[in-house]
């Protein structure tokens, strides 16, 4: 049974360090800062996330489950991605379980054990098992506003 996410002191300190480093422009793999408007307060909230590149597109996965940034992004539908001085306005669309399963599976390849503890699947699990897991770990397709067709 997968663990339920509870942000420990160690997690919060690590998140703050990662946020500081990403704001300073330090490249940390596929990490970037996601800023999304709060669904209740309307205030911007920033958190480090990992962007997954798959099939020529960018994806956000929720390794810790349906946490606040996920709920906020569902409502807002748009956010900004920042690394150092580079900021990009994006839209994000939550995708179906069938579309999300291969992306979620790819995101677990090489994931650290502290992330894997929140999943009921492993990188070797079938796509059908990942489809069931998507309800607990949503996946968003991320598109730059410059990539989208204009109405």
PDB file of C-alpha atoms in Angstrom:
ATOM      1  CA  UNK A   1       0.000   0.000   0.000  1.00  0.00           C
ATOM      2  CA  UNK A   2       1.372   3.391  -0.987  1.00  0.00           C
ATOM      3  CA  UNK A   3       2.084   6.038   1.611  1.00  0.00           C
ATOM      4  CA  UNK A   4      -0.109   9.104   1.929  1.00  0.00           C
ATOM      5  CA  UNK A   5       1.824  12.309   1.392  1.00  0.00           C
ATOM      6  CA  UNK A   6       2.532  14.390   4.475  1.00  0.00           C
ATOM      7  CA  UNK A   7       5.173  17.113   4.038  1.00  0.00           C
ATOM      8  CA  UNK A   8       7.823  16.411   6.655  1.00  0.00           C
ATOM      9  CA  UNK A   9      10.339  18.967   7.892  1.00  0.00           C
ATOM     10  CA  UNK A  10      12.973  17.299   5.678  1.00  0.00           C
ATOM     11  CA  UNK A  11      10.672  17.625   2.639  1.00  0.00           C
ATOM     12  CA  UNK A  12       9.861  21.295   3.331  1.00  0.00           C
ATOM     13  CA  UNK A  13      13.548  22.195   3.787  1.00  0.00           C
ATOM     14  CA  UNK A  14      14.426  20.376   0.543  1.00  0.00           C
ATOM     15  CA  UNK A  15      11.591  22.129  -1.315  1.00  0.00           C
ATOM     16  CA  UNK A  16      12.824  25.525  -0.077  1.00  0.00           C
ATOM     17  CA  UNK A  17      16.407  24.757  -1.110  1.00  0.00           C
ATOM     18  CA  UNK A  18      15.269  23.583  -4.559  1.00  0.00           C
ATOM     19  CA  UNK A  19      13.110  26.689  -4.973  1.00  0.00           C
ATOM     20  CA  UNK A  20      16.063  28.937  -4.097  1.00  0.00           C
ATOM     21  CA  UNK A  21      18.417  27.115  -6.487  1.00  0.00           C
ATOM     22  CA  UNK A  22      15.923  27.129  -9.371  1.00  0.00           C
ATOM     23  CA  UNK A  23      15.224  30.842  -8.891  1.00  0.00           C
ATOM     24  CA  UNK A  24      18.976  31.416  -9.046  1.00  0.00           C
ATOM     25  CA  UNK A  25      19.088  29.601 -12.387  1.00  0.00           C
ATOM     26  CA  UNK A  26      20.803  26.404 -11.232  1.00  0.00           C
ATOM     27  CA  UNK A  27      19.846  23.513 -13.512  1.00  0.00           C
ATOM     28  CA  UNK A  28      18.573  20.568 -11.520  1.00  0.00           C
ATOM     29  CA  UNK A  29      17.711  17.950 -14.120  1.00  0.00           C
ATOM     30  CA  UNK A  30      14.158  18.450 -15.355  1.00  0.00           C
ATOM     31  CA  UNK A  31      13.119  20.545 -12.348  1.00  0.00           C
ATOM     32  CA  UNK A  32      11.410  23.900 -12.813  1.00  0.00           C
ATOM     33  CA  UNK A  33       9.301  26.228 -10.693  1.00  0.00           C
ATOM     34  CA  UNK A  34       5.549  26.079 -11.199  1.00  0.00           C
ATOM     35  CA  UNK A  35       3.593  29.169 -10.151  1.00  0.00           C
ATOM     36  CA  UNK A  36      -0.168  28.777 -10.143  1.00  0.00           C
ATOM     37  CA  UNK A  37      -2.962  30.967  -8.803  1.00  0.00           C
ATOM     38  CA  UNK A  38      -4.591  29.632  -5.629  1.00  0.00           C
ATOM     39  CA  UNK A  39      -8.127  28.374  -6.175  1.00  0.00           C
ATOM     40  CA  UNK A  40      -9.400  30.006  -2.971  1.00  0.00           C
ATOM     41  CA  UNK A  41      -7.066  32.923  -2.261  1.00  0.00           C
ATOM     42  CA  UNK A  42      -6.249  33.904  -5.833  1.00  0.00           C
ATOM     43  CA  UNK A  43      -2.646  34.444  -4.685  1.00  0.00           C
ATOM     44  CA  UNK A  44       0.240  32.901  -6.659  1.00  0.00           C
ATOM     45  CA  UNK A  45       1.841  29.782  -5.173  1.00  0.00           C
ATOM     46  CA  UNK A  46       5.226  28.495  -6.346  1.00  0.00           C
ATOM     47  CA  UNK A  47       6.550  24.954  -6.019  1.00  0.00           C
ATOM     48  CA  UNK A  48       9.382  23.018  -7.671  1.00  0.00           C
ATOM     49  CA  UNK A  49       8.106  20.311 -10.042  1.00  0.00           C
ATOM     50  CA  UNK A  50       9.648  17.905 -12.521  1.00  0.00           C
ATOM     51  CA  UNK A  51       8.686  18.312 -16.182  1.00  0.00           C
ATOM     52  CA  UNK A  52       8.591  15.044 -18.105  1.00  0.00           C
ATOM     53  CA  UNK A  53       9.348  15.153 -21.826  1.00  0.00           C
ATOM     54  CA  UNK A  54       7.682  12.363 -23.751  1.00  0.00           C
ATOM     55  CA  UNK A  55       6.744  12.008 -27.403  1.00  0.00           C
ATOM     56  CA  UNK A  56       7.819  15.584 -28.156  1.00  0.00           C
ATOM     57  CA  UNK A  57       5.548  17.117 -25.519  1.00  0.00           C
ATOM     58  CA  UNK A  58       5.908  18.300 -21.932  1.00  0.00           C
ATOM     59  CA  UNK A  59       3.999  16.817 -19.027  1.00  0.00           C
ATOM     60  CA  UNK A  60       3.558  17.453 -15.321  1.00  0.00           C
ATOM     61  CA  UNK A  61       2.951  14.465 -13.097  1.00  0.00           C
ATOM     62  CA  UNK A  62       1.821  14.535  -9.478  1.00  0.00           C
ATOM     63  CA  UNK A  63       4.107  12.057  -7.681  1.00  0.00           C
ATOM     64  CA  UNK A  64       2.740  12.978  -4.246  1.00  0.00           C
ATOM     65  CA  UNK A  65      -0.893  12.653  -5.291  1.00  0.00           C
ATOM     66  CA  UNK A  66      -3.655  15.228  -5.483  1.00  0.00           C
ATOM     67  CA  UNK A  67      -1.879  17.963  -3.524  1.00  0.00           C
ATOM     68  CA  UNK A  68      -2.636  21.696  -3.518  1.00  0.00           C
ATOM     69  CA  UNK A  69      -0.743  22.573  -6.700  1.00  0.00           C
ATOM     70  CA  UNK A  70      -2.769  19.897  -8.547  1.00  0.00           C
ATOM     71  CA  UNK A  71      -6.085  21.218  -7.246  1.00  0.00           C
ATOM     72  CA  UNK A  72      -5.026  24.797  -8.055  1.00  0.00           C
ATOM     73  CA  UNK A  73      -3.896  23.888 -11.577  1.00  0.00           C
ATOM     74  CA  UNK A  74      -7.142  22.039 -12.252  1.00  0.00           C
ATOM     75  CA  UNK A  75      -9.079  25.218 -11.462  1.00  0.00           C
ATOM     76  CA  UNK A  76      -6.711  27.768 -13.031  1.00  0.00           C
ATOM     77  CA  UNK A  77      -5.801  25.796 -16.167  1.00  0.00           C
ATOM     78  CA  UNK A  78      -2.724  27.970 -16.580  1.00  0.00           C
ATOM     79  CA  UNK A  79       0.509  28.720 -14.772  1.00  0.00           C
ATOM     80  CA  UNK A  80       4.039  29.950 -15.269  1.00  0.00           C
ATOM     81  CA  UNK A  81       7.193  27.849 -15.413  1.00  0.00           C
ATOM     82  CA  UNK A  82      10.390  29.530 -14.222  1.00  0.00           C
ATOM     83  CA  UNK A  83      14.049  28.634 -14.075  1.00  0.00           C
ATOM     84  CA  UNK A  84      16.354  31.521 -13.273  1.00  0.00           C
ATOM     85  CA  UNK A  85      15.406  34.488 -15.453  1.00  0.00           C
ATOM     86  CA  UNK A  86      13.444  32.381 -17.934  1.00  0.00           C
ATOM     87  CA  UNK A  87       9.705  32.502 -17.363  1.00  0.00           C
ATOM     88  CA  UNK A  88       7.102  30.922 -19.620  1.00  0.00           C
ATOM     89  CA  UNK A  89       3.350  31.220 -19.412  1.00  0.00           C
ATOM     90  CA  UNK A  90       1.668  27.856 -20.046  1.00  0.00           C
ATOM     91  CA  UNK A  91      -1.703  26.201 -20.087  1.00  0.00           C
ATOM     92  CA  UNK A  92      -2.142  22.774 -18.564  1.00  0.00           C
ATOM     93  CA  UNK A  93      -4.748  20.175 -19.436  1.00  0.00           C
ATOM     94  CA  UNK A  94      -5.388  17.111 -17.298  1.00  0.00           C
ATOM     95  CA  UNK A  95      -5.399  14.070 -19.577  1.00  0.00           C
ATOM     96  CA  UNK A  96      -7.323  10.787 -19.516  1.00  0.00           C
ATOM     97  CA  UNK A  97      -6.000   7.725 -17.719  1.00  0.00           C
ATOM     98  CA  UNK A  98      -5.234   6.012 -21.036  1.00  0.00           C
ATOM     99  CA  UNK A  99      -3.153   8.959 -22.230  1.00  0.00           C
ATOM    100  CA  UNK A 100      -1.532   9.522 -18.821  1.00  0.00           C
ATOM    101  CA  UNK A 101      -0.462   5.927 -18.092  1.00  0.00           C
ATOM    102  CA  UNK A 102       2.650   5.821 -20.336  1.00  0.00           C
ATOM    103  CA  UNK A 103       3.766   9.254 -19.115  1.00  0.00           C
ATOM    104  CA  UNK A 104       3.328   8.263 -15.480  1.00  0.00           C
ATOM    105  CA  UNK A 105       5.220   5.035 -16.142  1.00  0.00           C
ATOM    106  CA  UNK A 106       8.082   6.941 -17.792  1.00  0.00           C
ATOM    107  CA  UNK A 107       8.245   9.366 -14.859  1.00  0.00           C
ATOM    108  CA  UNK A 108       8.995   6.482 -12.474  1.00  0.00           C
ATOM    109  CA  UNK A 109      12.031   5.263 -14.408  1.00  0.00           C
ATOM    110  CA  UNK A 110      14.979   6.198 -12.219  1.00  0.00           C
ATOM    111  CA  UNK A 111      12.766   7.911  -9.618  1.00  0.00           C
ATOM    112  CA  UNK A 112      14.199   7.956  -6.087  1.00  0.00           C
ATOM    113  CA  UNK A 113      12.799   5.503  -3.543  1.00  0.00           C
ATOM    114  CA  UNK A 114      11.197   8.272  -1.469  1.00  0.00           C
ATOM    115  CA  UNK A 115       8.992   9.088  -4.503  1.00  0.00           C
ATOM    116  CA  UNK A 116       8.249   5.445  -5.342  1.00  0.00           C
ATOM    117  CA  UNK A 117       6.833   4.961  -1.837  1.00  0.00           C
ATOM    118  CA  UNK A 118       3.742   6.979  -2.880  1.00  0.00           C
ATOM    119  CA  UNK A 119       2.857   4.601  -5.734  1.00  0.00           C
ATOM    120  CA  UNK A 120       1.133   1.221  -5.819  1.00  0.00           C
ATOM    121  CA  UNK A 121       3.013   0.404  -9.047  1.00  0.00           C
ATOM    122  CA  UNK A 122       6.630   0.073 -10.121  1.00  0.00           C
ATOM    123  CA  UNK A 123       8.347   1.041 -13.365  1.00  0.00           C
ATOM    124  CA  UNK A 124       7.851  -2.612 -14.421  1.00  0.00           C
ATOM    125  CA  UNK A 125       4.056  -2.603 -13.895  1.00  0.00           C
ATOM    126  CA  UNK A 126       1.678  -2.892 -16.851  1.00  0.00           C
ATOM    127  CA  UNK A 127       0.003   0.103 -18.465  1.00  0.00           C
ATOM    128  CA  UNK A 128      -3.354  -1.155 -17.159  1.00  0.00           C
ATOM    129  CA  UNK A 129      -1.998  -0.906 -13.609  1.00  0.00           C
ATOM    130  CA  UNK A 130      -0.765   2.624 -14.341  1.00  0.00           C
ATOM    131  CA  UNK A 131      -4.208   3.575 -15.702  1.00  0.00           C
ATOM    132  CA  UNK A 132      -5.662   2.688 -12.294  1.00  0.00           C
ATOM    133  CA  UNK A 133      -2.906   4.693 -10.566  1.00  0.00           C
ATOM    134  CA  UNK A 134      -3.641   7.889 -12.552  1.00  0.00           C
ATOM    135  CA  UNK A 135      -6.654   8.721 -10.360  1.00  0.00           C
ATOM    136  CA  UNK A 136      -4.197   9.175  -7.468  1.00  0.00           C
ATOM    137  CA  UNK A 137      -1.405  10.772  -9.545  1.00  0.00           C
ATOM    138  CA  UNK A 138      -2.877  13.064 -12.219  1.00  0.00           C
ATOM    139  CA  UNK A 139      -0.943  14.007 -15.340  1.00  0.00           C
ATOM    140  CA  UNK A 140      -1.168  17.355 -17.146  1.00  0.00           C
ATOM    141  CA  UNK A 141      -0.172  18.172 -20.710  1.00  0.00           C
ATOM    142  CA  UNK A 142       1.713  21.478 -20.655  1.00  0.00           C
ATOM    143  CA  UNK A 143       1.547  23.832 -23.637  1.00  0.00           C
ATOM    144  CA  UNK A 144       3.216  27.191 -24.033  1.00  0.00           C
ATOM    145  CA  UNK A 145       0.767  29.950 -24.950  1.00  0.00           C
ATOM    146  CA  UNK A 146       2.936  30.555 -28.032  1.00  0.00           C
ATOM    147  CA  UNK A 147       2.293  26.934 -29.151  1.00  0.00           C
ATOM    148  CA  UNK A 148      -1.489  27.236 -29.047  1.00  0.00           C
ATOM    149  CA  UNK A 149      -3.646  28.213 -32.006  1.00  0.00           C
ATOM    150  CA  UNK A 150      -5.136  31.682 -31.722  1.00  0.00           C
ATOM    151  CA  UNK A 151      -8.902  32.054 -31.915  1.00  0.00           C
TER     152      UNK A 151
END
